[in-house]
PDB file of C-alpha atoms in Angstrom:
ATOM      1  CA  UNK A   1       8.743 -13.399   9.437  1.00 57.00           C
ATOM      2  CA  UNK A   2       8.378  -9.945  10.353  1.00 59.00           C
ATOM      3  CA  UNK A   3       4.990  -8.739  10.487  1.00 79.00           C
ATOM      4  CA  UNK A   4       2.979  -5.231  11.016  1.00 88.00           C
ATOM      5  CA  UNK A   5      -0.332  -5.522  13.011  1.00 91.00           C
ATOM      6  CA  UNK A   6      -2.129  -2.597  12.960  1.00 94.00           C
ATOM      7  CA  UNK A   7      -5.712  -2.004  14.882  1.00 95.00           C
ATOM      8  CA  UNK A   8      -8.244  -1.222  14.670  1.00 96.00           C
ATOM      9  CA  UNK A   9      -9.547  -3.002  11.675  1.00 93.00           C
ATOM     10  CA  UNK A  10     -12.599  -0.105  11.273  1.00 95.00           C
ATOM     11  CA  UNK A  11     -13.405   2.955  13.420  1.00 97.00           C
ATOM     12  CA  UNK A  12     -16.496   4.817  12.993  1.00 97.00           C
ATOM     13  CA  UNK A  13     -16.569   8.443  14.403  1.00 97.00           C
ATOM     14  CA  UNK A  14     -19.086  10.820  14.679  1.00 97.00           C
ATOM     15  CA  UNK A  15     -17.753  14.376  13.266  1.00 97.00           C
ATOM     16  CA  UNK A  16     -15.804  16.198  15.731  1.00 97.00           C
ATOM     17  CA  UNK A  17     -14.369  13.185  17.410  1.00 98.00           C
ATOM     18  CA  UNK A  18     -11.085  11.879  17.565  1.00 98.00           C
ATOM     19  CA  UNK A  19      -9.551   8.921  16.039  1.00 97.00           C
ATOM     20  CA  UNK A  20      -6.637   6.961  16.475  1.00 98.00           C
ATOM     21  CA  UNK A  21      -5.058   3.928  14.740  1.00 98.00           C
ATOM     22  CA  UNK A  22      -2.024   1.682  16.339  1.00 98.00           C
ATOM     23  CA  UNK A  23       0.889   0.329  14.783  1.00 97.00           C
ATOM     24  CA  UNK A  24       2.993  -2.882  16.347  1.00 95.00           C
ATOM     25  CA  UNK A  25       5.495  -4.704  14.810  1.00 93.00           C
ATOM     26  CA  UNK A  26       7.156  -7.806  15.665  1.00 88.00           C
ATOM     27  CA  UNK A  27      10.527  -6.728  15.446  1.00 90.00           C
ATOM     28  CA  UNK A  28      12.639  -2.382  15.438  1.00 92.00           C
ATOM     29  CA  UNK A  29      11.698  -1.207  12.480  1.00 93.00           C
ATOM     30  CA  UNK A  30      14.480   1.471  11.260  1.00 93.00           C
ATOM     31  CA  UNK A  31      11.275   3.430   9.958  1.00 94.00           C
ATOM     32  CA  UNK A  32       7.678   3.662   9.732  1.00 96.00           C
ATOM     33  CA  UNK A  33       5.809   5.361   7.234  1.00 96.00           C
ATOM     34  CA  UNK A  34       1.867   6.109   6.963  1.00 97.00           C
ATOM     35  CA  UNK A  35      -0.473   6.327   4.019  1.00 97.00           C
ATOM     36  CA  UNK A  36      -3.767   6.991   3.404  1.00 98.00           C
ATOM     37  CA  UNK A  37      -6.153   5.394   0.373  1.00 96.00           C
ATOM     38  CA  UNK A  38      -9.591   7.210  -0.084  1.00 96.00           C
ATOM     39  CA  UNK A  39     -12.430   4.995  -0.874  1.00 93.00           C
ATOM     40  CA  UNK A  40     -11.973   3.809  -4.687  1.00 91.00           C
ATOM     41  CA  UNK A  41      -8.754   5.541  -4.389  1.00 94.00           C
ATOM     42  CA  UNK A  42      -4.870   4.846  -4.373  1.00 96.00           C
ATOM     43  CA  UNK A  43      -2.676   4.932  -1.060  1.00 96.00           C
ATOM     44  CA  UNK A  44      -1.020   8.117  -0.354  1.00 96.00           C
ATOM     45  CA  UNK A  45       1.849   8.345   1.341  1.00 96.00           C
ATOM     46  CA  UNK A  46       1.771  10.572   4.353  1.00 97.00           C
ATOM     47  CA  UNK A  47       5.026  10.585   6.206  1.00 96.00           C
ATOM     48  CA  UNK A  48       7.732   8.811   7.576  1.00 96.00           C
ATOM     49  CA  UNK A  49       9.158   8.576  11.463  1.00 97.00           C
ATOM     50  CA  UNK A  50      12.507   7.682  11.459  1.00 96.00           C
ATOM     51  CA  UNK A  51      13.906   8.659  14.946  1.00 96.00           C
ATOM     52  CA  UNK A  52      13.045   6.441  18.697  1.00 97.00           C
ATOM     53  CA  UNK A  53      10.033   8.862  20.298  1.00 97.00           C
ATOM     54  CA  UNK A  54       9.851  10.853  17.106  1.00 97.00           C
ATOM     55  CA  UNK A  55       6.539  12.839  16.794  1.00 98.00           C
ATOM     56  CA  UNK A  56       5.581  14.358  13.862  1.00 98.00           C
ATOM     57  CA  UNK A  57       2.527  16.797  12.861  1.00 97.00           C
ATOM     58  CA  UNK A  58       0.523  17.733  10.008  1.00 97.00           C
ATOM     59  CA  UNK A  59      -2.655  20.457  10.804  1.00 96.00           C
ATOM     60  CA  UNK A  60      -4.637  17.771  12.643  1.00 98.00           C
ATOM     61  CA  UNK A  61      -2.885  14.867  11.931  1.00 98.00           C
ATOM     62  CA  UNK A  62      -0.191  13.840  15.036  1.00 98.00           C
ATOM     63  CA  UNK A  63       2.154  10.805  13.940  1.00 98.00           C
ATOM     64  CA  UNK A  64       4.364   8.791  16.743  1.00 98.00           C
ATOM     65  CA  UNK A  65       7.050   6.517  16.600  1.00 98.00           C
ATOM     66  CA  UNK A  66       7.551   4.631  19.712  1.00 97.00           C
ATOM     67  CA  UNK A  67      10.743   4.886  21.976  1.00 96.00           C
ATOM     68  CA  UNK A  68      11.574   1.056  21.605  1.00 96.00           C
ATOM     69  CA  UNK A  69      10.657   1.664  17.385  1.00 95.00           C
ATOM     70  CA  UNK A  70       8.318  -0.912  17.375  1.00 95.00           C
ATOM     71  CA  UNK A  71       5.166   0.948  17.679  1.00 96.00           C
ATOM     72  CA  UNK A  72       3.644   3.814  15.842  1.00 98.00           C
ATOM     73  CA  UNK A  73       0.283   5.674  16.197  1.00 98.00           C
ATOM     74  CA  UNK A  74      -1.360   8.262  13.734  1.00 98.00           C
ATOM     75  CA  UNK A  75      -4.041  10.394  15.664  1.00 98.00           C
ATOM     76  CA  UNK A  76      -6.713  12.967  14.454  1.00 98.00           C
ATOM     77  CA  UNK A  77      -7.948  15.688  15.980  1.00 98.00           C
ATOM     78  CA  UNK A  78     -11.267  16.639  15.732  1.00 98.00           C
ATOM     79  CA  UNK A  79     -12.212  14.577  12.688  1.00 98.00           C
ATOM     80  CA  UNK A  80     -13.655  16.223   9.385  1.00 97.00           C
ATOM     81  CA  UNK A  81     -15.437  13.844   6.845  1.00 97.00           C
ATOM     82  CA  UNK A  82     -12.749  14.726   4.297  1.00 97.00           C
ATOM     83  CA  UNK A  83     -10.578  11.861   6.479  1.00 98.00           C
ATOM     84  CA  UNK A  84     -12.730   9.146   5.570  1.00 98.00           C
ATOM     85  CA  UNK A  85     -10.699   6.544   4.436  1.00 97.00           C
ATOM     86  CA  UNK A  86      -8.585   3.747   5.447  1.00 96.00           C
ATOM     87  CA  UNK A  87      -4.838   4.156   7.068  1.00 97.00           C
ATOM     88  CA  UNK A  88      -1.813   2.044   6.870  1.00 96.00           C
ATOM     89  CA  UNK A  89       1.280   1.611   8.257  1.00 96.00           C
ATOM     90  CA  UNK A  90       4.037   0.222   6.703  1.00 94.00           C
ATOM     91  CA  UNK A  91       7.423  -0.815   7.791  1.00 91.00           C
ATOM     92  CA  UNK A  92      10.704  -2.101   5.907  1.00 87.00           C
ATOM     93  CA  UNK A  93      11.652  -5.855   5.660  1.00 80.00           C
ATOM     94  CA  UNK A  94      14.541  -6.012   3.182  1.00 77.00           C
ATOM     95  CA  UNK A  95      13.624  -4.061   0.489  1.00 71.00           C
ATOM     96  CA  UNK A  96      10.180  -3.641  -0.130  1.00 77.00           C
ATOM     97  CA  UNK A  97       8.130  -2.331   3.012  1.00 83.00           C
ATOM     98  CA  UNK A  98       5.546  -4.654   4.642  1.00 87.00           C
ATOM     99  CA  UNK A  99       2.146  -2.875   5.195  1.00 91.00           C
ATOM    100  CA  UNK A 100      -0.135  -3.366   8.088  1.00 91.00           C
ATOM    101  CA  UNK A 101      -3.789  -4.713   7.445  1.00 92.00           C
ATOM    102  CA  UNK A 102      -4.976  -0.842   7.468  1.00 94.00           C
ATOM    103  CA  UNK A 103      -7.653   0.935   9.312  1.00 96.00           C
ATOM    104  CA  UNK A 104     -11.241   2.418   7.864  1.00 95.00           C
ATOM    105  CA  UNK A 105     -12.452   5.417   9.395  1.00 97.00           C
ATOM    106  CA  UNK A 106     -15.819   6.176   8.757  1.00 97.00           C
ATOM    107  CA  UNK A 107     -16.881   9.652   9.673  1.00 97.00           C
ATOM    108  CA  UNK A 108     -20.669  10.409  10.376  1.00 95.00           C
ATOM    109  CA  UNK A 109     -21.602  14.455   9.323  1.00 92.00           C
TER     110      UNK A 109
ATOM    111  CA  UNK B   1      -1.817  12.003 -11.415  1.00 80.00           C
ATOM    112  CA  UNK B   2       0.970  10.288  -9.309  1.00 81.00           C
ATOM    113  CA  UNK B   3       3.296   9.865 -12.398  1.00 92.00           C
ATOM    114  CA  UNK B   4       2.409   6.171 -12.093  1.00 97.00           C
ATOM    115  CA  UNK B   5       0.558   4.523 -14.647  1.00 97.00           C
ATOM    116  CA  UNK B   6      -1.080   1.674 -14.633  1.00 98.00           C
ATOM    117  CA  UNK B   7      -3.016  -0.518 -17.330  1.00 97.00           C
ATOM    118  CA  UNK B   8      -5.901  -1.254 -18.168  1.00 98.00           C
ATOM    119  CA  UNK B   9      -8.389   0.740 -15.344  1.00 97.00           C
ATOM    120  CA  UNK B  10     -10.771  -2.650 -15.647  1.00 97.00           C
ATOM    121  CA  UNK B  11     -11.163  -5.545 -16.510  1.00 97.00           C
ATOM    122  CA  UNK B  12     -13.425  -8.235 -16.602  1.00 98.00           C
ATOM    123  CA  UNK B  13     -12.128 -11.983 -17.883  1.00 98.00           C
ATOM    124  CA  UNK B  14     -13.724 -15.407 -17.167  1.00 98.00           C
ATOM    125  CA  UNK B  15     -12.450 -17.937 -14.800  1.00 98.00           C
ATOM    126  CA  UNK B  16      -9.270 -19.962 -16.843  1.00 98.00           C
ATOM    127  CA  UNK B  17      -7.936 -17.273 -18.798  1.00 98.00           C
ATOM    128  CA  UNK B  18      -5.126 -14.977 -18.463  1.00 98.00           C
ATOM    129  CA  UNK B  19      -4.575 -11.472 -17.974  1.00 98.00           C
ATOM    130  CA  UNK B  20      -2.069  -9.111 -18.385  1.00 98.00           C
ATOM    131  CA  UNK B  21      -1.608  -5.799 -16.408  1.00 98.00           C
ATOM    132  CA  UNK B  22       1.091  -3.303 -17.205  1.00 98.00           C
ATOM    133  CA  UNK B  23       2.523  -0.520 -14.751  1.00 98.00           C
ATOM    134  CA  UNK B  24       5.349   2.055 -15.844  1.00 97.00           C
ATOM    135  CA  UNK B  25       6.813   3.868 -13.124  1.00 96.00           C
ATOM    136  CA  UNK B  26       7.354   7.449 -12.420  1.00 95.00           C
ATOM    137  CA  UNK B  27      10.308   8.541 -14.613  1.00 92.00           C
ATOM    138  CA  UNK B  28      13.987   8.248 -13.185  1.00 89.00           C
ATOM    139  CA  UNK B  29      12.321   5.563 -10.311  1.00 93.00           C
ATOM    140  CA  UNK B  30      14.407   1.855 -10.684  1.00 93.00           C
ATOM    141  CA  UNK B  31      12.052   0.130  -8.559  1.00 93.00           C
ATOM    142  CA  UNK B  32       8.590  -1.436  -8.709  1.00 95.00           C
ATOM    143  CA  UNK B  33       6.781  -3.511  -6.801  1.00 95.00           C
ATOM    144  CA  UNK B  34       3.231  -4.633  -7.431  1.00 96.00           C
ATOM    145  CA  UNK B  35       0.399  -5.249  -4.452  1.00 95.00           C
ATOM    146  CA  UNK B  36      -2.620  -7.276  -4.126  1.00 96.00           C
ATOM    147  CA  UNK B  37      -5.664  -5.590  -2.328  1.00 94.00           C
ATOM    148  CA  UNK B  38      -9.118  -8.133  -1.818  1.00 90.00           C
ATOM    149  CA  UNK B  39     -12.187  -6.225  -1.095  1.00 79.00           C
ATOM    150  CA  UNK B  40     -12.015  -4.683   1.985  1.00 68.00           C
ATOM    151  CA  UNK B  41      -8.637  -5.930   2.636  1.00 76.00           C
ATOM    152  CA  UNK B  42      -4.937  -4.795   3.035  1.00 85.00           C
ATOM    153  CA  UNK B  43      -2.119  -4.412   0.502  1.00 91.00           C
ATOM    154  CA  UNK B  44      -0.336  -7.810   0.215  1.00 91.00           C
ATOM    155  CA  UNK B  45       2.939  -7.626  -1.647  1.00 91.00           C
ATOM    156  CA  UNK B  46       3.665  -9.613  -4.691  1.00 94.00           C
ATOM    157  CA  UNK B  47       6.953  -8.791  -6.091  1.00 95.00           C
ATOM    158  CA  UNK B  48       9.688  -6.086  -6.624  1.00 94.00           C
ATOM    159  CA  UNK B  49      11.968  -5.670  -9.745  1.00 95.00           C
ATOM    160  CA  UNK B  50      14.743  -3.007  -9.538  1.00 94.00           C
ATOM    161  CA  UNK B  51      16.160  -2.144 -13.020  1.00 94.00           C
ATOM    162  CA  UNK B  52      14.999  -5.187 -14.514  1.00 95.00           C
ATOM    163  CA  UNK B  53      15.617  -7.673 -12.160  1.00 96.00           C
ATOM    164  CA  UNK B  54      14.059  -9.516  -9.365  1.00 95.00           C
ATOM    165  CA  UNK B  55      14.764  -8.279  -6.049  1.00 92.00           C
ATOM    166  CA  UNK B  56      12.015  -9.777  -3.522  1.00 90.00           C
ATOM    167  CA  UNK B  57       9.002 -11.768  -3.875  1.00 91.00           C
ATOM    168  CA  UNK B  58       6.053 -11.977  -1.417  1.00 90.00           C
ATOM    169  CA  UNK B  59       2.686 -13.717  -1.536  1.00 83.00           C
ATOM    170  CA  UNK B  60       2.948 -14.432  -5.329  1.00 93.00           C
ATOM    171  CA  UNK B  61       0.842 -17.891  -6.288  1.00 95.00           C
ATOM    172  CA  UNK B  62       2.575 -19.799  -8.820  1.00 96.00           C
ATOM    173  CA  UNK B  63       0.286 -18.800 -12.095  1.00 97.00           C
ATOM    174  CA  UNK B  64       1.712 -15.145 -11.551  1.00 97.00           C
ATOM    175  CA  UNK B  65       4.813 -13.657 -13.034  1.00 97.00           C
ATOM    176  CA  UNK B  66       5.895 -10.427 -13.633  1.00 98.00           C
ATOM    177  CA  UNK B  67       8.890  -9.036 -15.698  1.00 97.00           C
ATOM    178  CA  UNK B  68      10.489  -5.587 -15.644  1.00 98.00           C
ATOM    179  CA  UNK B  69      11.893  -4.272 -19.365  1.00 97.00           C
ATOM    180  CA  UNK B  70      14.962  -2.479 -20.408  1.00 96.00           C
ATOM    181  CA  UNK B  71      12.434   0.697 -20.698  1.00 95.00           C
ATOM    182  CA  UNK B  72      11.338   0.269 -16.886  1.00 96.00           C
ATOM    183  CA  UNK B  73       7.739  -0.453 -17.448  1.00 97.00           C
ATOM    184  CA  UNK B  74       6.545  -4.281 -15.723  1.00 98.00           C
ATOM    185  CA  UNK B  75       3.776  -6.313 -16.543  1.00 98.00           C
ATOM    186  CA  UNK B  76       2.410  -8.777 -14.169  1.00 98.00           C
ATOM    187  CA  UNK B  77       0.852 -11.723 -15.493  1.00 98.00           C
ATOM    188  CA  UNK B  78      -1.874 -13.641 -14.397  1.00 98.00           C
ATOM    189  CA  UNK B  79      -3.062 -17.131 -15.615  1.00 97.00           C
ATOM    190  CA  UNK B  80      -5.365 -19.834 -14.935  1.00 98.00           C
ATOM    191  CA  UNK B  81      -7.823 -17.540 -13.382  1.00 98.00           C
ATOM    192  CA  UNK B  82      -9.812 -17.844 -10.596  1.00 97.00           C
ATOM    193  CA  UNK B  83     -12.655 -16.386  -8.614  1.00 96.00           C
ATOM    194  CA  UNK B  84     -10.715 -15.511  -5.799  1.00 95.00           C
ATOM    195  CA  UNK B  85      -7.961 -13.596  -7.670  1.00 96.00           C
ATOM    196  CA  UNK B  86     -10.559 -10.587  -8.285  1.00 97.00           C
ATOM    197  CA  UNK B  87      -8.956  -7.554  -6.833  1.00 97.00           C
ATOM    198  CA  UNK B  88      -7.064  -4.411  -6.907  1.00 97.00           C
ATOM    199  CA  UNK B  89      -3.844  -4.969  -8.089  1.00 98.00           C
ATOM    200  CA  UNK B  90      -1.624  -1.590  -7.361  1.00 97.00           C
ATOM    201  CA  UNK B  91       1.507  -0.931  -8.750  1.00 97.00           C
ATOM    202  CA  UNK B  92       4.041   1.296  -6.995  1.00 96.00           C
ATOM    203  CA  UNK B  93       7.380   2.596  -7.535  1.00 94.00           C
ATOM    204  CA  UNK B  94      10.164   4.374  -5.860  1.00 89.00           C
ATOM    205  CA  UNK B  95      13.289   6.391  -6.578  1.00 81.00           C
ATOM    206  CA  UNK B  96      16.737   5.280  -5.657  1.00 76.00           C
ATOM    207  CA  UNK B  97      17.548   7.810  -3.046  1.00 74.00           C
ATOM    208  CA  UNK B  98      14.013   7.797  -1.652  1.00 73.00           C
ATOM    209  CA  UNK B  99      11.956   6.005   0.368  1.00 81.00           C
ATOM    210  CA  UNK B 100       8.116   6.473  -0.094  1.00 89.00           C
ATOM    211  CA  UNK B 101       6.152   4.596  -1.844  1.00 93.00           C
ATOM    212  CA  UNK B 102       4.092   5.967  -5.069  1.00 95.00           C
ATOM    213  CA  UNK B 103       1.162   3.705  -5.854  1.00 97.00           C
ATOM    214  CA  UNK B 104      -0.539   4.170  -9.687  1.00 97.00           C
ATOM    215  CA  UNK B 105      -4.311   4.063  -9.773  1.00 97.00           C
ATOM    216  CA  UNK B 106      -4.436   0.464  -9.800  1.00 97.00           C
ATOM    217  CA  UNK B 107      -6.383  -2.565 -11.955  1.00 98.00           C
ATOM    218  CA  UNK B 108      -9.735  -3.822 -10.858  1.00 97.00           C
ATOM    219  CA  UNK B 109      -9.302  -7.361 -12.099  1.00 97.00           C
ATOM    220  CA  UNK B 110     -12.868  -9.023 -11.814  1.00 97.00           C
ATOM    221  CA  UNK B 111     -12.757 -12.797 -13.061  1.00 97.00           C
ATOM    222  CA  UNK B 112     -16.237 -13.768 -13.492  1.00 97.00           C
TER     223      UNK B 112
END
């Protein structure tokens, strides 16, 4: 069945660094969207890609959906300890969406 | 507050017994689905109910069931309880028209 890898499994930063977590599925997705879930929190969605190449930005956040739309990437600039947490991906298979594994980021002050 | 809301926060129940967690979804949203999330691990789907009925099932074991009512809210039930099935269980719903997800606060289930 469709599946959505997503790596790395953990990223630890040091404030001020960048950080980037990678999105692959096995099959075209017809969209990707990307949440975030705060330690002891919920996930949150972030936003959704929709379009081949489509890149989308929030302040320091940079989201990417690949030209072949089986590949995303969410990148941060210049991490702030307010983005500890863990990231997923998730992509539609019928009608629920499928979510990748996740990533924690860990930032270090 | 997401406009999700989930039921009970906690709990704590002993190996054998069986648990009930209820989820009503954000008002005017059809669907639900309900997640499994192990420590340290990622959200594996159980089951989605769209106006009452089943619409997709995922990693569900056979001693859980869920059920959506006339009034939207689901309950997933859990029975014949076992160590392993302590986690976060997360409900989420959606609106017709949309298509983000919008998780509740979730139910740490700890069978002891």
């Amino acid at each position: 069945g469709q599946q959505v890898m997503q790596i790395p499994q953990y990223q630890h930063v040091q404030e001020g660094e960048d950080f980037t977590t990678y999105c692959n599925s096995s099959t075209t997705l017809s969209n990707i969207q990307w949440y975030k879930q705060r330690p002891g929190g919920h996930p949150v969605f972030l936003i959704q890609l929709v379009k081949s190449g489509e890149v989308k930005k929030q302040k320091r956040l940079t989201f990417q959906f690949g030209e072949a739309k089986k590949n995303s990437s969410l990148h941060i600039t210049a991490t702030q300890t307010t983005d500890v947490g863990t990231y997923f991906c998730a992509g539609p298979v019928g009608n629920d969406m499928r979510f990748g594994a996740g990533t924690r980021l860990t930032v270090k002050p | 507050d997401s406009g999700v809301t989930q039921t009970p926060k906690h709990l704590i129940t002993a190996t054998g017994q069986r648990v009930t967690l209820r989820c009503s979804p954000r008002s005017g949203d059809l669907s639900v689905y309900w997640y499994q999330q192990s420590l340290d691990q990622g959200l594996q789907f159980l089951i989605q109910y769209y106006n009452g009925e089943e619409r997709a099932k995922g990693n569900i074991l056979e001693r859980f069931s869920a059920q959506q009512f006339p009034d939207l809210h689901s309950e997933l039930n859990l029975s014949s309880l076992e160590l392993g099935d302590s986690a976060l269980y997360f409900c989420a719903s959606r609106s017709s028209g949309g298509s983000s997800y919008t998780f509740g606060s979730g139910t740490r289930l700890t069978v002891v």
